[in-house]
JSON list of C-alpha atoms in Angstrom, two decimals:
[
{"chain": "A", "resi": 1, "resn": "MET", "atom": "CA", "xyz": [-30.92, 45.90, 47.58]},
{"chain": "A", "resi": 2, "resn": "LEU", "atom": "CA", "xyz": [-27.67, 43.92, 47.48]},
{"chain": "A", "resi": 3, "resn": "GLU", "atom": "CA", "xyz": [-26.38, 45.79, 50.54]},
{"chain": "A", "resi": 4, "resn": "GLU", "atom": "CA", "xyz": [-29.33, 44.48, 52.58]},
{"chain": "A", "resi": 5, "resn": "LEU", "atom": "CA", "xyz": [-28.64, 40.93, 51.46]},
{"chain": "A", "resi": 6, "resn": "GLN", "atom": "CA", "xyz": [-24.95, 41.20, 52.27]},
{"chain": "A", "resi": 7, "resn": "GLU", "atom": "CA", "xyz": [-25.89, 42.15, 55.84]},
{"chain": "A", "resi": 8, "resn": "ILE", "atom": "CA", "xyz": [-27.99, 38.97, 56.04]},
{"chain": "A", "resi": 9, "resn": "LEU", "atom": "CA", "xyz": [-25.18, 36.88, 54.53]},
{"chain": "A", "resi": 10, "resn": "LYS", "atom": "CA", "xyz": [-22.65, 38.43, 56.95]},
{"chain": "A", "resi": 11, "resn": "TYR", "atom": "CA", "xyz": [-20.32, 38.80, 53.99]},
{"chain": "A", "resi": 12, "resn": "HIS", "atom": "CA", "xyz": [-19.63, 41.92, 51.91]},
{"chain": "A", "resi": 13, "resn": "PHE", "atom": "CA", "xyz": [-18.43, 41.42, 48.35]},
{"chain": "A", "resi": 14, "resn": "LYS", "atom": "CA", "xyz": [-15.45, 43.22, 46.92]},
{"chain": "A", "resi": 15, "resn": "ASN", "atom": "CA", "xyz": [-17.16, 42.68, 43.55]},
{"chain": "A", "resi": 16, "resn": "PRO", "atom": "CA", "xyz": [-20.95, 42.92, 44.08]},
{"chain": "A", "resi": 17, "resn": "ALA", "atom": "CA", "xyz": [-21.51, 41.92, 40.45]},
{"chain": "A", "resi": 18, "resn": "LEU", "atom": "CA", "xyz": [-20.66, 38.36, 41.49]},
{"chain": "A", "resi": 19, "resn": "LEU", "atom": "CA", "xyz": [-23.52, 38.36, 43.98]},
{"chain": "A", "resi": 20, "resn": "ARG", "atom": "CA", "xyz": [-25.90, 39.70, 41.36]},
{"chain": "A", "resi": 21, "resn": "GLN", "atom": "CA", "xyz": [-24.81, 36.93, 38.98]},
{"chain": "A", "resi": 22, "resn": "ALA", "atom": "CA", "xyz": [-25.34, 34.30, 41.72]},
{"chain": "A", "resi": 23, "resn": "LEU", "atom": "CA", "xyz": [-28.92, 35.52, 42.16]},
{"chain": "A", "resi": 24, "resn": "THR", "atom": "CA", "xyz": [-29.78, 35.61, 38.44]},
{"chain": "A", "resi": 25, "resn": "HIS", "atom": "CA", "xyz": [-31.81, 32.70, 37.10]},
{"chain": "A", "resi": 26, "resn": "SER", "atom": "CA", "xyz": [-31.49, 31.53, 33.49]},
{"chain": "A", "resi": 27, "resn": "SER", "atom": "CA", "xyz": [-35.11, 32.60, 32.89]},
{"chain": "A", "resi": 28, "resn": "HIS", "atom": "CA", "xyz": [-33.86, 36.18, 33.18]},
{"chain": "A", "resi": 29, "resn": "THR", "atom": "CA", "xyz": [-30.85, 35.66, 30.92]},
{"chain": "A", "resi": 30, "resn": "THR", "atom": "CA", "xyz": [-29.37, 32.62, 29.20]},
{"chain": "A", "resi": 31, "resn": "ASN", "atom": "CA", "xyz": [-25.95, 34.29, 29.05]},
{"chain": "A", "resi": 32, "resn": "VAL", "atom": "CA", "xyz": [-23.73, 31.98, 31.13]},
{"chain": "A", "resi": 33, "resn": "SER", "atom": "CA", "xyz": [-21.53, 34.88, 32.20]},
{"chain": "A", "resi": 34, "resn": "GLN", "atom": "CA", "xyz": [-24.56, 36.63, 33.73]},
{"chain": "A", "resi": 35, "resn": "ASN", "atom": "CA", "xyz": [-26.66, 33.86, 35.32]},
{"chain": "A", "resi": 36, "resn": "TYR", "atom": "CA", "xyz": [-25.88, 31.61, 38.27]},
{"chain": "A", "resi": 37, "resn": "GLU", "atom": "CA", "xyz": [-25.27, 28.27, 36.55]},
{"chain": "A", "resi": 38, "resn": "ARG", "atom": "CA", "xyz": [-21.45, 28.32, 36.43]},
{"chain": "A", "resi": 39, "resn": "LEU", "atom": "CA", "xyz": [-21.23, 29.68, 39.97]},
{"chain": "A", "resi": 40, "resn": "GLU", "atom": "CA", "xyz": [-23.61, 26.93, 41.16]},
{"chain": "A", "resi": 41, "resn": "PHE", "atom": "CA", "xyz": [-21.31, 24.31, 39.62]},
{"chain": "A", "resi": 42, "resn": "LEU", "atom": "CA", "xyz": [-18.40, 25.72, 41.62]},
{"chain": "A", "resi": 43, "resn": "GLY", "atom": "CA", "xyz": [-20.37, 26.38, 44.80]},
{"chain": "A", "resi": 44, "resn": "ASP", "atom": "CA", "xyz": [-21.68, 22.81, 44.94]},
{"chain": "A", "resi": 45, "resn": "ARG", "atom": "CA", "xyz": [-18.09, 21.55, 45.17]},
{"chain": "A", "resi": 46, "resn": "VAL", "atom": "CA", "xyz": [-17.03, 24.24, 47.64]},
{"chain": "A", "resi": 47, "resn": "LEU", "atom": "CA", "xyz": [-20.00, 23.43, 49.90]},
{"chain": "A", "resi": 48, "resn": "GLY", "atom": "CA", "xyz": [-19.14, 19.74, 49.86]},
{"chain": "A", "resi": 49, "resn": "LEU", "atom": "CA", "xyz": [-15.49, 20.37, 50.72]},
{"chain": "A", "resi": 50, "resn": "SER", "atom": "CA", "xyz": [-16.43, 22.89, 53.43]},
{"chain": "A", "resi": 51, "resn": "ILE", "atom": "CA", "xyz": [-18.92, 20.56, 55.13]},
{"chain": "A", "resi": 52, "resn": "ALA", "atom": "CA", "xyz": [-16.51, 17.62, 54.93]},
{"chain": "A", "resi": 53, "resn": "ALA", "atom": "CA", "xyz": [-13.74, 19.69, 56.52]},
{"chain": "A", "resi": 54, "resn": "LEU", "atom": "CA", "xyz": [-16.04, 20.97, 59.27]},
{"chain": "A", "resi": 55, "resn": "LEU", "atom": "CA", "xyz": [-17.33, 17.50, 60.13]},
{"chain": "A", "resi": 56, "resn": "TYR", "atom": "CA", "xyz": [-13.80, 16.11, 60.18]},
{"chain": "A", "resi": 57, "resn": "LYS", "atom": "CA", "xyz": [-12.82, 18.82, 62.67]},
{"chain": "A", "resi": 58, "resn": "ILE", "atom": "CA", "xyz": [-15.95, 18.83, 64.86]},
{"chain": "A", "resi": 59, "resn": "PHE", "atom": "CA", "xyz": [-16.31, 15.04, 65.23]},
{"chain": "A", "resi": 60, "resn": "PRO", "atom": "CA", "xyz": [-12.74, 13.70, 65.58]},
{"chain": "A", "resi": 61, "resn": "LYS", "atom": "CA", "xyz": [-13.81, 10.30, 66.95]},
{"chain": "A", "resi": 62, "resn": "GLU", "atom": "CA", "xyz": [-16.56, 9.44, 64.48]},
{"chain": "A", "resi": 63, "resn": "PRO", "atom": "CA", "xyz": [-16.00, 6.73, 61.83]},
{"chain": "A", "resi": 64, "resn": "GLU", "atom": "CA", "xyz": [-16.34, 7.43, 58.12]},
{"chain": "A", "resi": 65, "resn": "GLY", "atom": "CA", "xyz": [-19.85, 5.96, 57.96]},
{"chain": "A", "resi": 66, "resn": "SER", "atom": "CA", "xyz": [-21.27, 8.36, 60.54]},
{"chain": "A", "resi": 67, "resn": "LEU", "atom": "CA", "xyz": [-19.52, 11.33, 58.95]},
{"chain": "A", "resi": 68, "resn": "SER", "atom": "CA", "xyz": [-20.97, 10.34, 55.58]},
{"chain": "A", "resi": 69, "resn": "GLN", "atom": "CA", "xyz": [-24.49, 10.21, 57.02]},
{"chain": "A", "resi": 70, "resn": "ARG", "atom": "CA", "xyz": [-24.09, 13.69, 58.50]},
{"chain": "A", "resi": 71, "resn": "PHE", "atom": "CA", "xyz": [-22.62, 14.94, 55.23]},
{"chain": "A", "resi": 72, "resn": "VAL", "atom": "CA", "xyz": [-25.53, 13.72, 53.11]},
{"chain": "A", "resi": 73, "resn": "GLY", "atom": "CA", "xyz": [-28.03, 15.40, 55.42]},
{"chain": "A", "resi": 74, "resn": "LEU", "atom": "CA", "xyz": [-26.19, 18.73, 55.35]},
{"chain": "A", "resi": 75, "resn": "VAL", "atom": "CA", "xyz": [-25.62, 19.02, 51.58]},
{"chain": "A", "resi": 76, "resn": "CYS", "atom": "CA", "xyz": [-28.87, 17.49, 50.32]},
{"chain": "A", "resi": 77, "resn": "LYS", "atom": "CA", "xyz": [-31.21, 19.56, 48.18]},
{"chain": "A", "resi": 78, "resn": "GLU", "atom": "CA", "xyz": [-33.78, 20.00, 50.95]},
{"chain": "A", "resi": 79, "resn": "THR", "atom": "CA", "xyz": [-31.26, 21.34, 53.49]},
{"chain": "A", "resi": 80, "resn": "VAL", "atom": "CA", "xyz": [-29.58, 23.73, 51.06]},
{"chain": "A", "resi": 81, "resn": "ALA", "atom": "CA", "xyz": [-32.94, 25.02, 49.80]},
{"chain": "A", "resi": 82, "resn": "GLN", "atom": "CA", "xyz": [-34.02, 25.59, 53.40]},
{"chain": "A", "resi": 83, "resn": "MET", "atom": "CA", "xyz": [-30.81, 27.53, 54.00]},
{"chain": "A", "resi": 84, "resn": "ALA", "atom": "CA", "xyz": [-31.59, 29.66, 50.94]},
{"chain": "A", "resi": 85, "resn": "GLN", "atom": "CA", "xyz": [-34.92, 30.60, 52.48]},
{"chain": "A", "resi": 86, "resn": "THR", "atom": "CA", "xyz": [-33.34, 31.26, 55.87]},
{"chain": "A", "resi": 87, "resn": "LEU", "atom": "CA", "xyz": [-30.97, 33.70, 54.13]},
{"chain": "A", "resi": 88, "resn": "HIS", "atom": "CA", "xyz": [-33.94, 35.20, 52.20]},
{"chain": "A", "resi": 89, "resn": "LEU", "atom": "CA", "xyz": [-32.29, 34.45, 48.86]},
{"chain": "A", "resi": 90, "resn": "ASP", "atom": "CA", "xyz": [-35.75, 33.81, 47.40]},
{"chain": "A", "resi": 91, "resn": "LYS", "atom": "CA", "xyz": [-36.62, 37.46, 48.02]},
{"chain": "A", "resi": 92, "resn": "PHE", "atom": "CA", "xyz": [-33.52, 38.72, 46.18]},
{"chain": "A", "resi": 93, "resn": "MET", "atom": "CA", "xyz": [-33.46, 36.29, 43.24]},
{"chain": "A", "resi": 94, "resn": "ILE", "atom": "CA", "xyz": [-33.64, 37.83, 39.77]},
{"chain": "A", "resi": 95, "resn": "VAL", "atom": "CA", "xyz": [-36.21, 35.79, 37.84]},
{"chain": "A", "resi": 96, "resn": "ALA", "atom": "CA", "xyz": [-38.58, 36.11, 34.90]},
{"chain": "A", "resi": 97, "resn": "ASN", "atom": "CA", "xyz": [-41.35, 34.18, 36.64]},
{"chain": "A", "resi": 98, "resn": "GLU", "atom": "CA", "xyz": [-42.28, 34.71, 40.29]},
{"chain": "A", "resi": 99, "resn": "ASP", "atom": "CA", "xyz": [-43.16, 31.01, 40.72]},
{"chain": "A", "resi": 100, "resn": "ILE", "atom": "CA", "xyz": [-39.45, 30.20, 40.34]},
{"chain": "A", "resi": 101, "resn": "ARG", "atom": "CA", "xyz": [-38.79, 31.72, 43.78]},
{"chain": "A", "resi": 102, "resn": "ARG", "atom": "CA", "xyz": [-40.57, 28.75, 45.38]},
{"chain": "A", "resi": 103, "resn": "ASN", "atom": "CA", "xyz": [-38.81, 26.06, 43.36]},
{"chain": "A", "resi": 104, "resn": "GLU", "atom": "CA", "xyz": [-36.73, 23.90, 45.72]},
{"chain": "A", "resi": 105, "resn": "ASN", "atom": "CA", "xyz": [-34.19, 22.96, 43.05]},
{"chain": "A", "resi": 106, "resn": "VAL", "atom": "CA", "xyz": [-33.63, 26.60, 42.12]},
{"chain": "A", "resi": 107, "resn": "LEU", "atom": "CA", "xyz": [-33.33, 27.67, 45.77]},
{"chain": "A", "resi": 108, "resn": "CYS", "atom": "CA", "xyz": [-30.67, 25.01, 46.29]},
{"chain": "A", "resi": 109, "resn": "ASP", "atom": "CA", "xyz": [-28.81, 26.09, 43.14]},
{"chain": "A", "resi": 110, "resn": "VAL", "atom": "CA", "xyz": [-28.87, 29.79, 44.08]},
{"chain": "A", "resi": 111, "resn": "CYS", "atom": "CA", "xyz": [-27.52, 29.07, 47.56]},
{"chain": "A", "resi": 112, "resn": "GLU", "atom": "CA", "xyz": [-24.66, 27.07, 46.07]},
{"chain": "A", "resi": 113, "resn": "ALA", "atom": "CA", "xyz": [-24.05, 29.85, 43.54]},
{"chain": "A", "resi": 114, "resn": "VAL", "atom": "CA", "xyz": [-23.67, 32.38, 46.36]},
{"chain": "A", "resi": 115, "resn": "ILE", "atom": "CA", "xyz": [-21.05, 30.13, 47.95]},
{"chain": "A", "resi": 116, "resn": "GLY", "atom": "CA", "xyz": [-19.28, 29.89, 44.60]},
{"chain": "A", "resi": 117, "resn": "ALA", "atom": "CA", "xyz": [-19.40, 33.68, 44.25]},
{"chain": "A", "resi": 118, "resn": "ILE", "atom": "CA", "xyz": [-17.79, 34.11, 47.68]},
{"chain": "A", "resi": 119, "resn": "PHE", "atom": "CA", "xyz": [-15.08, 31.65, 46.68]},
{"chain": "A", "resi": 120, "resn": "ILE", "atom": "CA", "xyz": [-14.31, 33.67, 43.53]},
{"chain": "A", "resi": 121, "resn": "ASP", "atom": "CA", "xyz": [-14.52, 36.97, 45.43]},
{"chain": "A", "resi": 122, "resn": "ALA", "atom": "CA", "xyz": [-12.29, 36.07, 48.38]},
{"chain": "A", "resi": 123, "resn": "GLY", "atom": "CA", "xyz": [-10.96, 32.51, 48.17]},
{"chain": "A", "resi": 124, "resn": "ASP", "atom": "CA", "xyz": [-11.50, 29.23, 49.95]},
{"chain": "A", "resi": 125, "resn": "GLU", "atom": "CA", "xyz": [-11.02, 30.49, 53.51]},
{"chain": "A", "resi": 126, "resn": "GLU", "atom": "CA", "xyz": [-13.87, 33.01, 53.29]},
{"chain": "A", "resi": 127, "resn": "ALA", "atom": "CA", "xyz": [-16.12, 30.47, 51.56]},
{"chain": "A", "resi": 128, "resn": "ILE", "atom": "CA", "xyz": [-15.49, 27.90, 54.31]},
{"chain": "A", "resi": 129, "resn": "ASN", "atom": "CA", "xyz": [-16.07, 30.58, 56.95]},
{"chain": "A", "resi": 130, "resn": "PHE", "atom": "CA", "xyz": [-19.41, 31.41, 55.32]},
{"chain": "A", "resi": 131, "resn": "VAL", "atom": "CA", "xyz": [-20.50, 27.76, 55.39]},
{"chain": "A", "resi": 132, "resn": "ASP", "atom": "CA", "xyz": [-19.24, 27.41, 58.97]},
{"chain": "A", "resi": 133, "resn": "THR", "atom": "CA", "xyz": [-21.23, 30.49, 60.06]},
{"chain": "A", "resi": 134, "resn": "HIS", "atom": "CA", "xyz": [-24.54, 29.41, 58.53]},
{"chain": "A", "resi": 135, "resn": "TRP", "atom": "CA", "xyz": [-24.40, 25.60, 58.77]},
{"chain": "A", "resi": 136, "resn": "LYS", "atom": "CA", "xyz": [-22.86, 25.29, 62.24]},
{"chain": "A", "resi": 137, "resn": "GLU", "atom": "CA", "xyz": [-26.25, 25.47, 63.98]},
{"chain": "A", "resi": 138, "resn": "LEU", "atom": "CA", "xyz": [-27.48, 22.59, 61.84]},
{"chain": "A", "resi": 139, "resn": "ILE", "atom": "CA", "xyz": [-24.38, 20.59, 62.74]},
{"chain": "A", "resi": 140, "resn": "ASP", "atom": "CA", "xyz": [-24.66, 21.40, 66.46]},
{"chain": "A", "resi": 141, "resn": "ARG", "atom": "CA", "xyz": [-28.38, 20.59, 66.52]},
{"chain": "A", "resi": 142, "resn": "ASN", "atom": "CA", "xyz": [-27.78, 16.91, 65.79]},
{"chain": "A", "resi": 143, "resn": "VAL", "atom": "CA", "xyz": [-25.52, 15.42, 68.45]},
{"chain": "A", "resi": 144, "resn": "GLU", "atom": "CA", "xyz": [-26.15, 11.88, 67.21]},
{"chain": "A", "resi": 145, "resn": "PRO", "atom": "CA", "xyz": [-25.38, 11.09, 63.58]},
{"chain": "A", "resi": 146, "resn": "PRO", "atom": "CA", "xyz": [-28.62, 10.81, 61.58]},
{"chain": "A", "resi": 147, "resn": "LYS", "atom": "CA", "xyz": [-29.62, 7.59, 59.92]},
{"chain": "A", "resi": 148, "resn": "ASP", "atom": "CA", "xyz": [-29.61, 7.87, 56.17]},
{"chain": "A", "resi": 149, "resn": "ALA", "atom": "CA", "xyz": [-32.62, 6.82, 54.10]},
{"chain": "A", "resi": 150, "resn": "LYS", "atom": "CA", "xyz": [-31.01, 3.55, 52.98]},
{"chain": "A", "resi": 151, "resn": "THR", "atom": "CA", "xyz": [-30.35, 2.51, 56.59]},
{"chain": "A", "resi": 152, "resn": "LYS", "atom": "CA", "xyz": [-33.88, 3.46, 57.65]},
{"chain": "A", "resi": 153, "resn": "LEU", "atom": "CA", "xyz": [-35.37, 1.54, 54.74]},
{"chain": "A", "resi": 154, "resn": "GLN", "atom": "CA", "xyz": [-33.39, -1.55, 55.64]},
{"chain": "A", "resi": 155, "resn": "GLU", "atom": "CA", "xyz": [-34.66, -1.33, 59.23]},
{"chain": "A", "resi": 156, "resn": "VAL", "atom": "CA", "xyz": [-38.27, -0.84, 58.12]},
{"chain": "A", "resi": 157, "resn": "THR", "atom": "CA", "xyz": [-38.20, -3.77, 55.70]},
{"chain": "A", "resi": 158, "resn": "HIS", "atom": "CA", "xyz": [-36.73, -5.98, 58.43]},
{"chain": "A", "resi": 159, "resn": "ALA", "atom": "CA", "xyz": [-39.42, -4.90, 60.92]},
{"chain": "A", "resi": 160, "resn": "LYS", "atom": "CA", "xyz": [-42.18, -5.59, 58.37]},
{"chain": "A", "resi": 161, "resn": "ASN", "atom": "CA", "xyz": [-40.67, -8.95, 57.32]},
{"chain": "A", "resi": 162, "resn": "LEU", "atom": "CA", "xyz": [-40.20, -7.71, 53.77]},
{"chain": "A", "resi": 163, "resn": "PRO", "atom": "CA", "xyz": [-37.37, -8.71, 51.40]},
{"chain": "A", "resi": 164, "resn": "GLN", "atom": "CA", "xyz": [-34.20, -6.64, 51.60]},
{"chain": "A", "resi": 165, "resn": "PRO", "atom": "CA", "xyz": [-34.07, -3.59, 49.29]},
{"chain": "A", "resi": 166, "resn": "GLU", "atom": "CA", "xyz": [-32.34, -4.07, 45.95]},
{"chain": "A", "resi": 167, "resn": "TYR", "atom": "CA", "xyz": [-30.91, -1.08, 44.07]},
{"chain": "A", "resi": 168, "resn": "VAL", "atom": "CA", "xyz": [-30.75, -1.13, 40.27]},
{"chain": "A", "resi": 169, "resn": "VAL", "atom": "CA", "xyz": [-29.21, 1.51, 37.99]},
{"chain": "A", "resi": 170, "resn": "LEU", "atom": "CA", "xyz": [-31.83, 2.38, 35.37]},
{"chain": "A", "resi": 171, "resn": "SER", "atom": "CA", "xyz": [-29.89, 4.92, 33.35]},
{"chain": "A", "resi": 172, "resn": "ARG", "atom": "CA", "xyz": [-27.20, 7.57, 33.34]},
{"chain": "A", "resi": 173, "resn": "GLU", "atom": "CA", "xyz": [-27.36, 10.83, 31.43]},
{"chain": "A", "resi": 174, "resn": "GLY", "atom": "CA", "xyz": [-25.51, 14.12, 31.22]},
{"chain": "A", "resi": 175, "resn": "SER", "atom": "CA", "xyz": [-21.83, 14.74, 30.57]},
{"chain": "A", "resi": 176, "resn": "GLU", "atom": "CA", "xyz": [-18.86, 12.92, 32.04]},
{"chain": "A", "resi": 177, "resn": "HIS", "atom": "CA", "xyz": [-18.29, 15.78, 34.49]},
{"chain": "A", "resi": 178, "resn": "GLU", "atom": "CA", "xyz": [-21.99, 16.40, 35.29]},
{"chain": "A", "resi": 179, "resn": "PRO", "atom": "CA", "xyz": [-23.68, 12.98, 35.25]},
{"chain": "A", "resi": 180, "resn": "VAL", "atom": "CA", "xyz": [-27.19, 12.25, 36.52]},
{"chain": "A", "resi": 181, "resn": "PHE", "atom": "CA", "xyz": [-27.97, 8.71, 37.68]},
{"chain": "A", "resi": 182, "resn": "HIS", "atom": "CA", "xyz": [-31.48, 7.23, 37.84]},
{"chain": "A", "resi": 183, "resn": "ILE", "atom": "CA", "xyz": [-31.75, 4.31, 40.26]},
{"chain": "A", "resi": 184, "resn": "ALA", "atom": "CA", "xyz": [-34.71, 2.15, 41.30]},
{"chain": "A", "resi": 185, "resn": "VAL", "atom": "CA", "xyz": [-35.09, 0.44, 44.66]},
{"chain": "A", "resi": 186, "resn": "LYS", "atom": "CA", "xyz": [-37.04, -2.82, 44.57]},
{"chain": "A", "resi": 187, "resn": "ILE", "atom": "CA", "xyz": [-38.56, -4.65, 47.53]},
{"chain": "A", "resi": 188, "resn": "GLY", "atom": "CA", "xyz": [-40.09, -7.96, 46.58]},
{"chain": "A", "resi": 189, "resn": "LYS", "atom": "CA", "xyz": [-43.21, -7.48, 44.46]},
{"chain": "A", "resi": 190, "resn": "LEU", "atom": "CA", "xyz": [-43.81, -3.88, 45.56]},
{"chain": "A", "resi": 191, "resn": "PRO", "atom": "CA", "xyz": [-43.71, -1.23, 42.80]},
{"chain": "A", "resi": 192, "resn": "PRO", "atom": "CA", "xyz": [-40.17, 0.18, 42.62]},
{"chain": "A", "resi": 193, "resn": "ALA", "atom": "CA", "xyz": [-39.32, 3.71, 43.75]},
{"chain": "A", "resi": 194, "resn": "ILE", "atom": "CA", "xyz": [-37.00, 5.76, 41.59]},
{"chain": "A", "resi": 195, "resn": "GLY", "atom": "CA", "xyz": [-34.45, 8.37, 42.65]},
{"chain": "A", "resi": 196, "resn": "SER", "atom": "CA", "xyz": [-32.03, 10.59, 40.77]},
{"chain": "A", "resi": 197, "resn": "GLY", "atom": "CA", "xyz": [-28.75, 12.22, 41.76]},
{"chain": "A", "resi": 198, "resn": "ARG", "atom": "CA", "xyz": [-25.36, 13.47, 40.67]},
{"chain": "A", "resi": 199, "resn": "ASN", "atom": "CA", "xyz": [-23.81, 10.20, 41.84]},
{"chain": "A", "resi": 200, "resn": "LYS", "atom": "CA", "xyz": [-25.07, 6.72, 42.60]},
{"chain": "A", "resi": 201, "resn": "LYS", "atom": "CA", "xyz": [-25.09, 7.24, 46.35]},
{"chain": "A", "resi": 202, "resn": "LEU", "atom": "CA", "xyz": [-27.35, 10.30, 46.17]},
{"chain": "A", "resi": 203, "resn": "ALA", "atom": "CA", "xyz": [-29.68, 8.59, 43.69]},
{"chain": "A", "resi": 204, "resn": "GLN", "atom": "CA", "xyz": [-29.96, 5.56, 45.98]},
{"chain": "A", "resi": 205, "resn": "GLN", "atom": "CA", "xyz": [-30.72, 7.80, 48.96]},
{"chain": "A", "resi": 206, "resn": "GLU", "atom": "CA", "xyz": [-33.50, 9.58, 47.06]},
{"chain": "A", "resi": 207, "resn": "ALA", "atom": "CA", "xyz": [-35.00, 6.28, 45.90]},
{"chain": "A", "resi": 208, "resn": "ALA", "atom": "CA", "xyz": [-34.89, 4.93, 49.46]},
{"chain": "A", "resi": 209, "resn": "ALA", "atom": "CA", "xyz": [-36.54, 8.09, 50.81]},
{"chain": "A", "resi": 210, "resn": "ARG", "atom": "CA", "xyz": [-39.37, 7.77, 48.29]},
{"chain": "A", "resi": 211, "resn": "MET", "atom": "CA", "xyz": [-39.90, 4.12, 49.17]},
{"chain": "A", "resi": 212, "resn": "LEU", "atom": "CA", "xyz": [-40.00, 5.02, 52.87]},
{"chain": "A", "resi": 213, "resn": "GLU", "atom": "CA", "xyz": [-42.78, 7.53, 52.17]},
{"chain": "A", "resi": 214, "resn": "ARG", "atom": "CA", "xyz": [-44.82, 4.76, 50.57]},
{"chain": "A", "resi": 215, "resn": "LEU", "atom": "CA", "xyz": [-44.23, 2.30, 53.37]},
{"chain": "A", "resi": 216, "resn": "LYS", "atom": "CA", "xyz": [-45.45, 4.81, 55.96]}
]
C-alpha cells in the first residue's frame, strides 16, 4: 500500500515507518510517537519556508505585499487540503472513522505531516523539492498575484458605500508556541464575522473571507 503512495508522491522513504506515522490520525492511536500530530507541527513550518523560498526565487521583482498574498493562498487550509486529495492521501489515511477522510482540517494536517516526514527522512533539500514538485503548477497557474480576502473586502465595502472593515481580537488560546487567535471583522451595524488562525493575519483573512460570503 505504501509503495503505491510513494509512487504518487514521487518520493521513496528510507524509513517507510515515517510515512505510516504521517498518515495515522489520532482516532487510530493517541500515542504521539505513532500518529501524525508532531510531524504536522514540523511540516507546517517546512511548507511555509519552502513556499516562501520558491516565491522569492520565482518572482524576483515582486514587492513583499504581493509575495505575501501569494504565500497566504498557497499555504492556506483549503489549498493544502486540496493538495492532499490530489495526492490521494485521503485514500491512504489510517483512521478509526471513515468520515475523517473527508475532513478538510485533517486533510490539511496529513499533507503537512507528510512534508514533515520527508524532512525527517531526508532533510530540508528533499522536503523543498517535494513542495516545488507538487505546488509549482499552482504557482505557475497564477501569473498575477491574487488579492487577499482583506483587500477584496475593502474594495467591496468601498463599492457598496459601507464603512471600512474594523478587525478586533476577541480572544487567544493555546500555548505560547501554538496559539490560536479569534478575530472579528465589523462593518458598521452589520453582524460581525469571526475567523480563527495560528496568527493574527490568518485569523483576519478568515474573518474577511466569511464576511465576503455574506456580502455576496
